[in-house]
mmCIF file of C-alpha atoms in Angstrom:
data_model
loop_
_atom_site.group_PDB
_atom_site.id
_atom_site.type_symbol
_atom_site.label_atom_id
_atom_site.label_comp_id
_atom_site.label_asym_id
_atom_site.label_seq_id
_atom_site.Cartn_x
_atom_site.Cartn_y
_atom_site.Cartn_z
ATOM 1 C CA MET A 1 34.240 -9.026 13.930
ATOM 2 C CA ASN A 2 31.652 -8.988 16.717
ATOM 3 C CA LEU A 3 28.324 -9.916 15.205
ATOM 4 C CA ASP A 4 26.632 -9.025 18.152
ATOM 5 C CA ALA A 5 27.373 -5.591 17.612
ATOM 6 C CA PHE A 6 25.247 -5.859 14.657
ATOM 7 C CA THR A 7 22.172 -6.318 16.545
ATOM 8 C CA ARG A 8 22.822 -2.334 17.634
ATOM 9 C CA THR A 9 23.586 -0.827 14.444
ATOM 10 C CA SER A 10 22.422 -0.848 10.763
ATOM 11 C CA GLY A 11 23.857 -1.127 7.055
ATOM 12 C CA GLU A 12 23.717 1.800 5.152
ATOM 13 C CA TRP A 13 21.316 0.090 2.696
ATOM 14 C CA LEU A 14 18.589 0.364 5.475
ATOM 15 C CA ARG A 15 18.988 3.984 6.238
ATOM 16 C CA GLY A 16 16.557 5.336 3.412
ATOM 17 C CA ILE A 17 19.105 7.613 2.390
ATOM 18 C CA GLY A 18 19.514 6.944 -1.317
ATOM 19 C CA PRO A 19 17.944 8.397 -4.465
ATOM 20 C CA ASP A 20 14.198 7.198 -4.656
ATOM 21 C CA SER A 21 14.541 5.349 -1.383
ATOM 22 C CA ASP A 22 10.729 5.676 -1.322
ATOM 23 C CA ILE A 23 10.171 3.099 -3.707
ATOM 24 C CA VAL A 24 14.041 1.307 -4.241
ATOM 25 C CA MET A 25 14.941 -0.180 -0.765
ATOM 26 C CA SER A 26 18.530 -0.959 -2.174
ATOM 27 C CA SER A 27 20.825 -1.609 -5.069
ATOM 28 C CA ARG A 28 23.493 -4.207 -5.557
ATOM 29 C CA ILE A 29 25.941 -5.584 -8.134
ATOM 30 C CA ARG A 30 27.663 -8.888 -7.448
ATOM 31 C CA LEU A 31 30.840 -10.353 -9.313
ATOM 32 C CA ALA A 32 31.393 -14.207 -9.962
ATOM 33 C CA ARG A 33 35.187 -14.827 -9.943
ATOM 34 C CA ASN A 34 37.225 -17.667 -10.226
ATOM 35 C CA LEU A 35 41.151 -18.642 -9.346
ATOM 36 C CA ALA A 36 42.571 -20.218 -12.474
ATOM 37 C CA GLN A 37 44.926 -22.467 -10.617
ATOM 38 C CA PHE A 38 42.332 -24.277 -8.851
ATOM 39 C CA PRO A 39 39.293 -26.381 -10.291
ATOM 40 C CA PHE A 40 35.637 -24.899 -9.601
ATOM 41 C CA ILE A 41 34.097 -25.487 -6.245
ATOM 42 C CA ASN A 42 31.887 -28.509 -7.183
ATOM 43 C CA ARG A 43 35.165 -30.257 -7.795
ATOM 44 C CA CYS A 44 37.467 -29.007 -4.989
ATOM 45 C CA THR A 45 38.289 -31.547 -2.229
ATOM 46 C CA GLU A 46 37.971 -30.059 1.818
ATOM 47 C CA SER A 47 41.544 -29.561 1.244
ATOM 48 C CA THR A 48 41.711 -27.489 -1.761
ATOM 49 C CA LEU A 49 38.721 -25.238 0.043
ATOM 50 C CA GLY A 50 41.019 -24.759 2.683
ATOM 51 C CA GLU A 51 43.680 -23.641 0.387
ATOM 52 C CA ILE A 52 41.674 -21.011 -1.607
ATOM 53 C CA GLU A 53 40.360 -19.701 1.959
ATOM 54 C CA GLN A 54 43.946 -19.356 3.253
ATOM 55 C CA LEU A 55 45.032 -17.454 0.179
ATOM 56 C CA MET A 56 42.364 -15.064 0.029
ATOM 57 C CA ARG A 57 41.919 -14.266 3.559
ATOM 58 C CA PRO A 58 45.260 -12.265 3.907
ATOM 59 C CA ILE A 59 44.644 -10.581 0.572
ATOM 60 C CA ILE A 60 41.104 -9.613 1.389
ATOM 61 C CA THR A 61 42.053 -7.912 4.783
ATOM 62 C CA SER A 62 44.640 -6.268 3.314
ATOM 63 C CA LEU A 63 43.450 -4.529 0.102
ATOM 64 C CA PRO A 64 44.272 -0.924 -0.142
ATOM 65 C CA MET A 65 41.081 0.646 0.681
ATOM 66 C CA GLN A 66 39.824 3.499 2.483
ATOM 67 C CA GLU A 67 38.259 1.282 4.931
ATOM 68 C CA LYS A 68 39.676 -2.192 5.828
ATOM 69 C CA LEU A 69 37.315 -5.400 5.447
ATOM 70 C CA SER A 70 36.900 -7.586 8.468
ATOM 71 C CA TYR A 71 37.024 -11.361 7.869
ATOM 72 C CA LEU A 72 34.825 -13.984 9.409
ATOM 73 C CA ASN A 73 35.165 -18.015 9.183
ATOM 74 C CA VAL A 74 31.723 -18.839 8.082
ATOM 75 C CA ASN A 75 32.522 -22.639 8.508
ATOM 76 C CA GLN A 76 33.479 -21.884 12.093
ATOM 77 C CA LEU A 77 29.987 -19.666 12.661
ATOM 78 C CA SER A 78 26.733 -21.143 14.693
ATOM 79 C CA ASN A 79 23.757 -22.022 12.100
ATOM 80 C CA LEU A 80 22.027 -18.971 14.023
ATOM 81 C CA ASP A 81 25.027 -16.684 13.159
ATOM 82 C CA ARG A 82 25.177 -17.728 9.799
ATOM 83 C CA GLN A 83 21.171 -17.321 9.202
ATOM 84 C CA PHE A 84 21.904 -13.754 11.044
ATOM 85 C CA ILE A 85 24.317 -12.885 8.403
ATOM 86 C CA VAL A 86 21.985 -14.140 5.307
ATOM 87 C CA GLU A 87 19.103 -11.968 6.657
ATOM 88 C CA ARG A 88 21.040 -9.158 6.752
ATOM 89 C CA GLN A 89 21.861 -9.541 3.244
ATOM 90 C CA LEU A 90 25.634 -10.210 3.562
ATOM 91 C CA ILE A 91 26.334 -13.693 2.313
ATOM 92 C CA SER A 92 24.020 -15.940 0.482
ATOM 93 C CA ARG A 93 21.504 -18.635 1.850
ATOM 94 C CA GLU A 94 23.686 -21.207 -0.593
ATOM 95 C CA HIS A 95 26.934 -19.767 1.208
ATOM 96 C CA ALA A 96 25.443 -20.130 4.458
ATOM 97 C CA GLU A 97 24.690 -23.911 3.513
ATOM 98 C CA ARG A 98 27.791 -25.067 2.007
ATOM 99 C CA SER A 99 30.212 -26.949 3.938
ATOM 100 C CA GLY A 100 33.946 -26.597 4.230
ATOM 101 C CA PRO A 101 36.178 -23.927 4.878
ATOM 102 C CA ARG A 102 34.695 -20.815 3.395
ATOM 103 C CA GLY A 103 34.748 -17.154 4.791
ATOM 104 C CA VAL A 104 33.327 -13.886 3.878
ATOM 105 C CA GLY A 105 35.108 -9.998 4.231
ATOM 106 C CA LEU A 106 32.934 -7.498 5.131
ATOM 107 C CA ASP A 107 32.890 -3.647 5.879
ATOM 108 C CA ASN A 108 31.434 -1.853 8.832
ATOM 109 C CA GLU A 109 28.428 0.026 6.717
ATOM 110 C CA GLU A 110 27.867 -3.453 5.033
ATOM 111 C CA ASN A 111 28.104 -2.044 1.497
ATOM 112 C CA ILE A 112 31.315 -4.631 0.539
ATOM 113 C CA GLY A 113 30.843 -8.263 0.856
ATOM 114 C CA ILE A 114 33.655 -10.834 -0.010
ATOM 115 C CA MET A 115 32.408 -14.378 0.011
ATOM 116 C CA VAL A 116 35.050 -16.893 -0.422
ATOM 117 C CA ASN A 117 34.137 -20.592 -1.681
ATOM 118 C CA GLU A 118 30.382 -20.068 -2.517
ATOM 119 C CA GLU A 119 29.061 -21.348 -5.898
ATOM 120 C CA ASP A 120 32.369 -19.636 -7.438
ATOM 121 C CA HIS A 121 35.683 -18.909 -5.385
ATOM 122 C CA LEU A 122 34.990 -15.656 -5.069
ATOM 123 C CA ARG A 123 31.401 -13.789 -5.292
ATOM 124 C CA LEU A 124 32.037 -9.873 -4.949
ATOM 125 C CA GLN A 125 28.847 -7.681 -3.817
ATOM 126 C CA VAL A 126 28.124 -4.087 -3.127
ATOM 127 C CA LEU A 127 24.866 -3.038 -1.751
ATOM 128 C CA ARG A 128 24.090 0.638 -1.217
ATOM 129 C CA SER A 129 20.682 2.456 -0.265
ATOM 130 C CA GLY A 130 18.183 3.655 -3.056
ATOM 131 C CA PHE A 131 18.665 3.512 -6.509
ATOM 132 C CA SER A 132 22.055 3.772 -6.942
ATOM 133 C CA LEU A 133 23.757 1.400 -9.470
ATOM 134 C CA ASP A 134 26.752 3.523 -10.485
ATOM 135 C CA GLU A 135 28.040 3.963 -7.018
ATOM 136 C CA CYS A 136 27.940 0.183 -6.684
ATOM 137 C CA TRP A 137 29.601 -0.271 -10.079
ATOM 138 C CA ASP A 138 32.324 2.036 -9.383
ATOM 139 C CA THR A 139 32.993 0.265 -5.850
ATOM 140 C CA ILE A 140 33.018 -3.066 -7.184
ATOM 141 C CA ASN A 141 34.637 -2.369 -10.379
ATOM 142 C CA ARG A 142 37.778 -0.987 -7.923
ATOM 143 C CA ILE A 143 37.497 -3.902 -5.535
ATOM 144 C CA ASP A 144 37.535 -6.367 -8.803
ATOM 145 C CA ASP A 145 40.949 -4.670 -9.912
ATOM 146 C CA LEU A 146 42.658 -4.874 -6.946
ATOM 147 C CA LEU A 147 41.753 -8.116 -6.308
ATOM 148 C CA GLU A 148 42.925 -9.066 -9.732
ATOM 149 C CA SER A 149 46.298 -7.476 -9.155
ATOM 150 C CA GLU A 150 46.563 -10.009 -6.425
ATOM 151 C CA VAL A 151 45.135 -13.345 -8.254
ATOM 152 C CA THR A 152 44.743 -14.542 -11.621
ATOM 153 C CA TYR A 153 41.278 -15.104 -12.703
ATOM 154 C CA ALA A 154 40.050 -17.997 -15.158
ATOM 155 C CA PHE A 155 39.449 -16.130 -18.021
ATOM 156 C CA SER A 156 38.617 -16.855 -21.445
ATOM 157 C CA GLU A 157 39.325 -14.563 -24.388
ATOM 158 C CA GLU A 158 36.497 -16.143 -26.258
ATOM 159 C CA PHE A 159 34.204 -16.214 -23.468
ATOM 160 C CA GLY A 160 34.929 -13.870 -20.465
ATOM 161 C CA TYR A 161 34.980 -14.931 -17.182
ATOM 162 C CA LEU A 162 34.702 -18.590 -16.124
ATOM 163 C CA THR A 163 32.448 -19.362 -13.724
ATOM 164 C CA ALA A 164 30.916 -22.511 -12.210
ATOM 165 C CA CYS A 165 27.351 -22.114 -13.478
ATOM 166 C CA PRO A 166 26.980 -21.353 -17.340
ATOM 167 C CA THR A 167 24.453 -18.823 -16.654
ATOM 168 C CA ASN A 168 26.888 -16.737 -15.018
ATOM 169 C CA VAL A 169 29.830 -16.855 -17.854
ATOM 170 C CA GLY A 170 30.801 -13.869 -19.625
ATOM 171 C CA THR A 171 30.766 -10.633 -17.258
ATOM 172 C CA GLY A 172 29.764 -12.780 -14.287
ATOM 173 C CA ILE A 173 27.751 -9.766 -13.437
ATOM 174 C CA ARG A 174 24.346 -9.769 -11.668
ATOM 175 C CA VAL A 175 22.824 -6.313 -11.329
ATOM 176 C CA SER A 176 19.818 -6.072 -9.028
ATOM 177 C CA VAL A 177 17.441 -3.550 -7.344
ATOM 178 C CA MET A 178 15.238 -4.115 -4.522
ATOM 179 C CA LEU A 179 11.828 -2.624 -5.115
ATOM 180 C CA HIS A 180 8.804 -1.839 -2.543
ATOM 181 C CA LEU A 181 5.847 -2.052 -4.743
ATOM 182 C CA PRO A 182 2.868 -2.444 -2.623
ATOM 183 C CA ALA A 183 0.214 -0.113 -4.518
ATOM 184 C CA LEU A 184 0.922 -2.472 -7.637
ATOM 185 C CA VAL A 185 0.166 -5.318 -5.600
ATOM 186 C CA ILE A 186 -2.973 -3.923 -3.910
ATOM 187 C CA THR A 187 -4.373 -2.972 -7.382
ATOM 188 C CA LYS A 188 -2.806 -6.339 -9.018
ATOM 189 C CA GLU A 189 -1.031 -4.131 -11.471
ATOM 190 C CA ILE A 190 2.068 -6.054 -10.358
ATOM 191 C CA GLN A 191 1.554 -8.963 -13.257
ATOM 192 C CA LYS A 192 1.746 -6.366 -15.793
ATOM 193 C CA VAL A 193 5.344 -5.628 -14.546
ATOM 194 C CA PHE A 194 6.188 -9.127 -14.343
ATOM 195 C CA GLN A 195 5.149 -9.782 -18.073
ATOM 196 C CA ALA A 196 6.831 -6.817 -19.264
ATOM 197 C CA LEU A 197 10.068 -7.943 -17.372
ATOM 198 C CA GLN A 198 9.852 -11.327 -18.578
ATOM 199 C CA LYS A 199 9.530 -10.292 -22.066
ATOM 200 C CA ILE A 200 13.220 -8.485 -21.862
ATOM 201 C CA ASN A 201 14.503 -10.985 -19.892
ATOM 202 C CA LEU A 202 14.775 -9.819 -16.392
ATOM 203 C CA ALA A 203 14.366 -11.844 -13.269
ATOM 204 C CA VAL A 204 12.062 -11.179 -10.562
ATOM 205 C CA ARG A 205 13.042 -12.618 -7.297
ATOM 206 C CA GLY A 206 12.074 -11.908 -3.450
ATOM 207 C CA LEU A 207 13.555 -10.142 -0.583
ATOM 208 C CA TYR A 208 16.496 -12.922 -0.467
ATOM 209 C CA GLY A 209 17.242 -13.513 -4.003
ATOM 210 C CA GLU A 210 16.657 -16.708 -6.165
ATOM 211 C CA GLY A 211 14.276 -19.143 -4.546
ATOM 212 C CA SER A 212 12.867 -16.991 -1.728
ATOM 213 C CA GLN A 213 9.214 -15.482 -1.900
ATOM 214 C CA ALA A 214 8.265 -11.559 -2.214
ATOM 215 C CA MET A 215 7.561 -10.961 1.407
ATOM 216 C CA GLY A 216 6.529 -7.498 2.292
ATOM 217 C CA ASP A 217 6.031 -6.550 -1.246
ATOM 218 C CA PHE A 218 9.652 -6.288 -1.852
ATOM 219 C CA TYR A 219 10.645 -7.593 -5.779
ATOM 220 C CA GLN A 220 14.649 -7.793 -6.494
ATOM 221 C CA ILE A 221 14.802 -7.562 -10.629
ATOM 222 C CA SER A 222 18.005 -8.536 -12.057
ATOM 223 C CA ASN A 223 19.260 -9.404 -15.385
ATOM 224 C CA GLN A 224 19.533 -13.099 -16.413
ATOM 225 C CA VAL A 225 22.055 -12.616 -19.095
ATOM 226 C CA THR A 226 25.775 -11.982 -18.500
ATOM 227 C CA LEU A 227 27.365 -13.354 -21.754
ATOM 228 C CA GLY A 228 27.444 -10.820 -24.929
ATOM 229 C CA GLN A 229 27.324 -7.654 -23.512
ATOM 230 C CA THR A 230 29.265 -5.450 -21.417
ATOM 231 C CA GLU A 231 28.924 -4.842 -17.569
ATOM 232 C CA HIS A 232 27.847 -1.210 -18.575
ATOM 233 C CA GLN A 233 25.218 -2.517 -21.070
ATOM 234 C CA LEU A 234 23.929 -4.865 -18.698
ATOM 235 C CA ILE A 235 23.760 -2.174 -15.711
ATOM 236 C CA ASP A 236 22.089 0.719 -18.491
ATOM 237 C CA SER A 237 19.386 -2.384 -19.417
ATOM 238 C CA ILE A 238 18.597 -2.082 -15.500
ATOM 239 C CA LYS A 239 18.517 1.861 -15.254
ATOM 240 C CA GLU A 240 16.100 1.842 -18.245
ATOM 241 C CA VAL A 241 13.543 -0.207 -17.070
ATOM 242 C CA VAL A 242 13.323 0.541 -13.223
ATOM 243 C CA PRO A 243 12.513 4.667 -13.645
ATOM 244 C CA ASN A 244 9.639 3.680 -15.445
ATOM 245 C CA ILE A 245 8.346 0.913 -12.667
ATOM 246 C CA ILE A 246 9.284 3.570 -9.756
ATOM 247 C CA SER A 247 7.212 6.083 -11.886
ATOM 248 C CA TYR A 248 4.302 3.450 -12.219
ATOM 249 C CA GLU A 249 4.616 2.811 -8.410
ATOM 250 C CA ARG A 250 4.132 6.553 -7.869
ATOM 251 C CA ARG A 251 1.198 6.873 -10.085
ATOM 252 C CA VAL A 252 -0.829 4.451 -8.770
ATOM 253 C CA ARG A 253 -0.338 5.378 -5.135
ATOM 254 C CA ASN A 254 -1.363 8.782 -5.553
ATOM 255 C CA SER A 255 -4.221 7.579 -7.552
ATOM 256 C CA LEU A 256 -5.335 5.283 -4.403
ATOM 257 C CA LEU A 257 -4.559 8.337 -2.364
ATOM 258 C CA LYS A 258 -6.953 10.414 -4.441
ATOM 259 C CA GLU A 259 -9.929 8.100 -5.281
ATOM 260 C CA ASN A 260 -9.937 6.577 -1.678
ATOM 261 C CA ARG A 261 -7.489 8.389 0.778
ATOM 262 C CA GLN A 262 -10.009 7.382 3.799
ATOM 263 C CA GLY A 263 -9.583 3.615 2.631
ATOM 264 C CA LEU A 264 -5.920 3.773 1.981
ATOM 265 C CA HIS A 265 -5.245 5.672 5.118
ATOM 266 C CA ASP A 266 -7.645 3.404 7.536
ATOM 267 C CA GLN A 267 -5.459 0.231 6.172
ATOM 268 C CA VAL A 268 -2.232 2.221 7.168
ATOM 269 C CA SER A 269 -3.704 3.090 10.340
ATOM 270 C CA ARG A 270 -4.832 -0.321 11.157
ATOM 271 C CA ALA A 271 -1.489 -1.763 10.101
ATOM 272 C CA PHE A 272 0.167 0.575 12.415
ATOM 273 C CA GLY A 273 -2.145 -0.017 15.300
ATOM 274 C CA ILE A 274 -1.539 -3.879 15.073
ATOM 275 C CA LEU A 275 1.921 -3.362 15.351
ATOM 276 C CA SER A 276 2.182 -0.938 18.188
ATOM 277 C CA THR A 277 -0.107 -3.314 20.291
ATOM 278 C CA ALA A 278 0.321 -7.011 19.359
ATOM 279 C CA GLN A 279 1.455 -9.388 22.233
ATOM 280 C CA THR A 280 2.078 -12.062 19.509
ATOM 281 C CA ILE A 281 3.044 -11.671 15.952
ATOM 282 C CA SER A 282 4.287 -14.174 13.354
ATOM 283 C CA SER A 283 6.812 -13.020 10.734
ATOM 284 C CA GLU A 284 4.305 -13.409 7.874
ATOM 285 C CA GLU A 285 1.872 -10.657 9.275
ATOM 286 C CA THR A 286 4.697 -8.284 10.213
ATOM 287 C CA MET A 287 5.861 -8.177 6.756
ATOM 288 C CA HIS A 288 2.614 -7.802 5.501
ATOM 289 C CA LEU A 289 1.599 -5.043 7.836
ATOM 290 C CA LEU A 290 4.861 -3.063 7.770
ATOM 291 C CA SER A 291 4.620 -2.953 3.847
ATOM 292 C CA SER A 292 1.295 -1.041 4.405
ATOM 293 C CA VAL A 293 3.168 1.038 7.160
ATOM 294 C CA ARG A 294 5.943 1.944 5.061
ATOM 295 C CA MET A 295 4.014 3.084 2.333
ATOM 296 C CA GLY A 296 2.122 4.966 4.691
ATOM 297 C CA VAL A 297 4.828 6.637 5.908
ATOM 298 C CA ASN A 298 6.005 7.804 2.589
ATOM 299 C CA LEU A 299 2.510 9.132 1.779
ATOM 300 C CA GLY A 300 2.577 11.366 4.668
ATOM 301 C CA LEU A 301 -0.030 9.459 6.191
ATOM 302 C CA ILE A 302 2.208 8.508 9.299
ATOM 303 C CA GLU A 303 3.853 10.858 11.220
ATOM 304 C CA GLY A 304 6.686 10.654 13.592
ATOM 305 C CA LEU A 305 8.352 7.306 12.154
ATOM 306 C CA PRO A 306 11.371 7.227 10.404
ATOM 307 C CA ILE A 307 11.752 5.262 7.130
ATOM 308 C CA SER A 308 14.828 4.054 8.525
ATOM 309 C CA THR A 309 13.222 2.720 11.425
ATOM 310 C CA VAL A 310 10.595 1.190 9.295
ATOM 311 C CA ASN A 311 13.292 -0.788 6.975
ATOM 312 C CA GLU A 312 15.250 -2.026 10.033
ATOM 313 C CA MET A 313 12.130 -3.569 11.415
ATOM 314 C CA PHE A 314 11.793 -5.773 8.352
ATOM 315 C CA ILE A 315 15.007 -7.217 8.936
ATOM 316 C CA PHE A 316 15.486 -7.512 12.617
ATOM 317 C CA THR A 317 11.931 -8.965 13.161
ATOM 318 C CA GLN A 318 13.615 -12.148 11.121
ATOM 319 C CA PRO A 319 14.026 -15.075 13.155
ATOM 320 C CA ALA A 320 17.491 -15.023 13.402
ATOM 321 C CA HIS A 321 17.918 -11.383 14.406
ATOM 322 C CA LEU A 322 15.547 -11.983 17.168
ATOM 323 C CA GLN A 323 16.999 -14.678 18.476
ATOM 324 C CA LYS A 324 20.215 -12.720 18.446
ATOM 325 C CA LEU A 325 18.633 -9.975 20.346
ATOM 326 C CA GLN A 326 17.300 -12.338 22.717
ATOM 327 C CA GLY A 327 20.541 -14.065 23.288
ATOM 328 C CA GLY A 328 19.609 -17.268 22.624
ATOM 329 C CA GLU A 329 17.626 -20.001 20.353
ATOM 330 C CA LEU A 330 13.772 -19.300 20.648
ATOM 331 C CA GLU A 331 10.444 -21.693 20.154
ATOM 332 C CA SER A 332 8.053 -20.221 17.053
ATOM 333 C CA SER A 333 5.969 -19.029 19.875
ATOM 334 C CA GLU A 334 8.532 -17.466 21.852
ATOM 335 C CA ARG A 335 9.825 -15.851 18.812
ATOM 336 C CA ASN A 336 6.469 -14.248 17.977
ATOM 337 C CA ALA A 337 6.163 -12.914 21.281
ATOM 338 C CA ALA A 338 9.710 -11.470 21.086
ATOM 339 C CA ARG A 339 8.827 -9.974 17.751
ATOM 340 C CA ALA A 340 5.694 -8.650 19.059
ATOM 341 C CA ASN A 341 7.894 -6.695 22.168
ATOM 342 C CA TYR A 342 10.566 -5.468 19.631
ATOM 343 C CA LEU A 343 8.164 -3.876 17.118
ATOM 344 C CA ARG A 344 5.814 -2.238 20.330
ATOM 345 C CA GLN A 345 9.725 -1.000 21.683
ATOM 346 C CA ARG A 346 10.597 0.353 18.400
ATOM 347 C CA ILE A 347 7.277 2.266 17.934
ATOM 348 C CA SER A 348 7.148 3.758 21.066
ATOM 349 C CA ASP A 349 10.874 4.650 21.003
ATOM 350 C CA ALA A 350 10.023 6.347 17.741
ATOM 351 C CA SER A 351 7.106 8.068 18.987
ATOM 352 C CA SER A 352 8.591 9.660 21.915
ATOM 353 C CA SER A 353 11.800 11.087 20.371
ATOM 354 C CA SER A 354 9.589 12.580 17.626
#
């Protein structure tokens, strides 16, 4: 797999084609699995990690699926390339920062990822555009069954799937939805959402999951409990809550339009103007301004800019993506200039083709 080719494409989850994709950037389901014949990762020697990786690589690349998975040896990648695929949501930060033999199997659409030797021996994930949890589950359940026909999972009749972290024991499932909630942030209603989610044991994280900040008004909502409920019950718990948040964000957006259309249009237009003309710009400012632009596109306040282009700009202006586009490592000031140049070019290209 040629990572440089990823600078010329984007995954299906960035295209804004899924249900409710004005609010929901993506849906993801992740499964944690361990192999019965090996100790947990934190008890593995480098030699044992190598055995696991050598066992799983041919199994992953030969899975009988419509599209064969490619495989990357993560331990052989440069720091820049590891950060690049973290920004692309293809592996976790923990997987990038670990040491020893480890890898990931990926499909060309960037919907499927199978991490080997992350916190657990296997971390399966399926990522889709919009509010698409049923599609995610159908795909990941099929992959899980295919893998289980080749290997023996660590499983207890009493506790379910056994995992390195006790919070994942049981189903080993993490169901998450990435929501763009700028109107709730503007009106400070977002705190009400956080409090309501906390009461029903749902976690709120940032763009890159656990430990990350909520950049660009993106919030990842996921289950915290994995034990004592079935996979379908845990998926349904997210499916019941998210439509209420979607509806809440839309109502607040419409109220902002109705009560102060000129002010909102001005905010969106100023953000678009800065992104279109800036000569140097930080990652933090870019995320903030793109959030306003994304809302403006979905409200019809900005025309001629596809939502897929806006979604891509959130990811392609991250540090590792910029450096991959430039062909090498850049200092902070150089990244800020490269970021501004990239934004001007993408917006100009979109305007000329509309």
